[in-house]
Coordinates of C-alpha atoms in Angstrom, one line a residue:
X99 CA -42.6 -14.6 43.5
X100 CA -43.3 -13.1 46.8
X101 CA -43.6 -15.9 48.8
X102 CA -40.0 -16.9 47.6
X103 CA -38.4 -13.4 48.4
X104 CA -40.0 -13.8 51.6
X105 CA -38.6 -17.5 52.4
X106 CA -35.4 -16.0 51.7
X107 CA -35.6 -13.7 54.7
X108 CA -37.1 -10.4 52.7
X109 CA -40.3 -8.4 53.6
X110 CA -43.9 -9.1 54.4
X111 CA -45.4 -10.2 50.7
X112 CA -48.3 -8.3 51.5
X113 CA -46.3 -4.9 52.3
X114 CA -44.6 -5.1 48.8
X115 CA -47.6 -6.1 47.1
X116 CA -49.8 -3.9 48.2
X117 CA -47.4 -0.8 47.9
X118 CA -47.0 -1.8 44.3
X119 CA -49.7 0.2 41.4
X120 CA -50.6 -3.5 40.0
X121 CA -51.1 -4.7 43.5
X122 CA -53.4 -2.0 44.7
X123 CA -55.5 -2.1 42.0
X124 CA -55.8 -6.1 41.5
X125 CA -59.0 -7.6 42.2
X126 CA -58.4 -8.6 46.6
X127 CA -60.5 -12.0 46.1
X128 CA -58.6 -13.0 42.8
X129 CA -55.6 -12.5 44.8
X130 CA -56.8 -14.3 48.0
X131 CA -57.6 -17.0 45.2
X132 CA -54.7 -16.8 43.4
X133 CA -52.6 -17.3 47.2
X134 CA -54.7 -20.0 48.2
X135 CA -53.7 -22.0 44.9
X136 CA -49.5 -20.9 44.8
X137 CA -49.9 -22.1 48.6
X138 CA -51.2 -25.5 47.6
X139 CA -49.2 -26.0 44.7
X140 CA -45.8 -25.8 46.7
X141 CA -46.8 -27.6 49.6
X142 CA -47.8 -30.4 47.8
X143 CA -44.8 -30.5 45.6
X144 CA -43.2 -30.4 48.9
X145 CA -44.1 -33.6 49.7
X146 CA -43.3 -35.4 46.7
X147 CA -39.7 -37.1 46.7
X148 CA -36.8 -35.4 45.6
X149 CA -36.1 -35.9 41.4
X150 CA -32.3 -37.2 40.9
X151 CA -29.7 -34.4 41.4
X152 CA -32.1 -31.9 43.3
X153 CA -31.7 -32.6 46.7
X154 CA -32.8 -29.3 47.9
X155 CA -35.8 -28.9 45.8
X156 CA -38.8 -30.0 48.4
X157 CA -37.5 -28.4 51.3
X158 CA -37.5 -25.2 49.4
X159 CA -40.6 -25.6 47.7
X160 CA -41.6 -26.3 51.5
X161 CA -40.5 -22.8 52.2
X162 CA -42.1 -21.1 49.7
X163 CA -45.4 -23.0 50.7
X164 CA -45.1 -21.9 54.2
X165 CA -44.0 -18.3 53.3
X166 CA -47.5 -18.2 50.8
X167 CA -49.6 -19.7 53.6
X168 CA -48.4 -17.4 56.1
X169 CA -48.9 -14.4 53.7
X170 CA -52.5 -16.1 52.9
X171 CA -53.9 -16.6 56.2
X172 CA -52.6 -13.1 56.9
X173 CA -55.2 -12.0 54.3
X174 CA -57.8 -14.1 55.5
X175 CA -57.5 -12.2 59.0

Protein backbone atom coordinates (compact mmCIF):
# COMPACT_ATOMS: atom_id res chain seq x y z
CA UNK A 1 0.00 0.00 0.00
CA UNK A 2 2.04 2.76 -1.40
CA UNK A 3 0.00 5.46 -1.18
CA UNK A 4 -0.24 4.70 2.76
CA UNK A 5 3.68 4.54 3.17
CA UNK A 6 3.65 7.65 1.38
CA UNK A 7 0.87 9.48 3.65
CA UNK A 8 3.07 8.52 6.40
CA UNK A 9 5.89 10.68 5.24
CA UNK A 10 7.99 7.72 3.09
CA UNK A 11 9.08 7.93 -0.60
CA UNK A 12 7.60 8.87 -3.88
CA UNK A 13 5.20 5.55 -4.62
CA UNK A 14 6.25 5.76 -8.00
CA UNK A 15 10.19 5.53 -7.13
CA UNK A 16 9.59 2.31 -5.08
CA UNK A 17 7.35 0.87 -7.45
CA UNK A 18 8.93 1.23 -10.28
CA UNK A 19 12.38 0.13 -8.84
CA UNK A 20 10.67 -3.07 -7.76
CA UNK A 21 10.94 -6.48 -10.57
CA UNK A 22 6.90 -6.72 -10.28
CA UNK A 23 6.61 -3.07 -10.80
CA UNK A 24 8.64 -2.77 -13.88
CA UNK A 25 7.22 -5.38 -15.56
CA UNK A 26 3.37 -4.67 -14.67
CA UNK A 27 1.25 -3.71 -17.36
CA UNK A 28 1.67 0.83 -17.00
CA UNK A 29 -2.18 1.27 -18.07
CA UNK A 30 -3.44 -1.57 -15.60
CA UNK A 31 -1.59 0.28 -13.11
CA UNK A 32 -2.67 3.86 -14.10
CA UNK A 33 -6.12 1.98 -13.80
CA UNK A 34 -5.67 0.25 -10.90
CA UNK A 35 -4.39 4.11 -9.14
CA UNK A 36 -7.26 5.76 -10.51
CA UNK A 37 -9.65 3.21 -8.66
CA UNK A 38 -7.47 2.90 -4.97
CA UNK A 39 -7.64 6.87 -5.40
CA UNK A 40 -11.39 6.92 -5.61
CA UNK A 41 -12.04 4.33 -3.28
CA UNK A 42 -10.32 6.29 -0.34
CA UNK A 43 -11.45 9.54 -1.08
CA UNK A 44 -14.90 8.56 -1.06
CA UNK A 45 -14.66 6.63 2.13
CA UNK A 46 -13.20 9.81 3.24
CA UNK A 47 -16.16 11.41 3.10
CA UNK A 48 -18.39 9.15 4.79
CA UNK A 49 -18.89 9.70 8.66
CA UNK A 50 -16.75 8.23 11.08
CA UNK A 51 -18.12 4.42 12.36
CA UNK A 52 -18.39 4.38 16.38
CA UNK A 53 -14.85 4.12 18.06
CA UNK A 54 -12.74 5.13 14.89
CA UNK A 55 -12.42 8.63 15.07
CA UNK A 56 -9.38 8.83 12.93
CA UNK A 57 -10.43 6.60 10.21
CA UNK A 58 -11.67 9.31 7.41
CA UNK A 59 -9.03 11.70 7.89
CA UNK A 60 -6.60 8.87 7.15
CA UNK A 61 -8.34 7.30 4.53
CA UNK A 62 -8.22 11.08 3.33
CA UNK A 63 -4.54 10.77 3.33
CA UNK A 64 -4.11 7.86 1.66
CA UNK A 65 -6.60 9.26 -1.15
CA UNK A 66 -4.54 12.38 -1.53
CA UNK A 67 -1.16 10.43 -1.38
CA UNK A 68 -2.76 7.89 -4.43
CA UNK A 69 -4.04 11.03 -6.37
CA UNK A 70 -0.89 12.79 -6.16
CA UNK A 71 1.08 9.57 -7.21
CA UNK A 72 -1.78 9.18 -10.03
CA UNK A 73 -1.72 12.49 -11.59
CA UNK A 74 2.05 12.19 -11.39
CA UNK A 75 1.61 9.27 -13.88
CA UNK A 76 -0.76 10.91 -15.95
CA UNK A 77 1.92 13.72 -16.59
Amino acid sequence: MLPCVRAQGGPDPEEVFTTHPLGRSADPDAVTTALAALSAYFLRNSLHPAPPGLPTLRPFQRAQGDAALAWLRGRLG
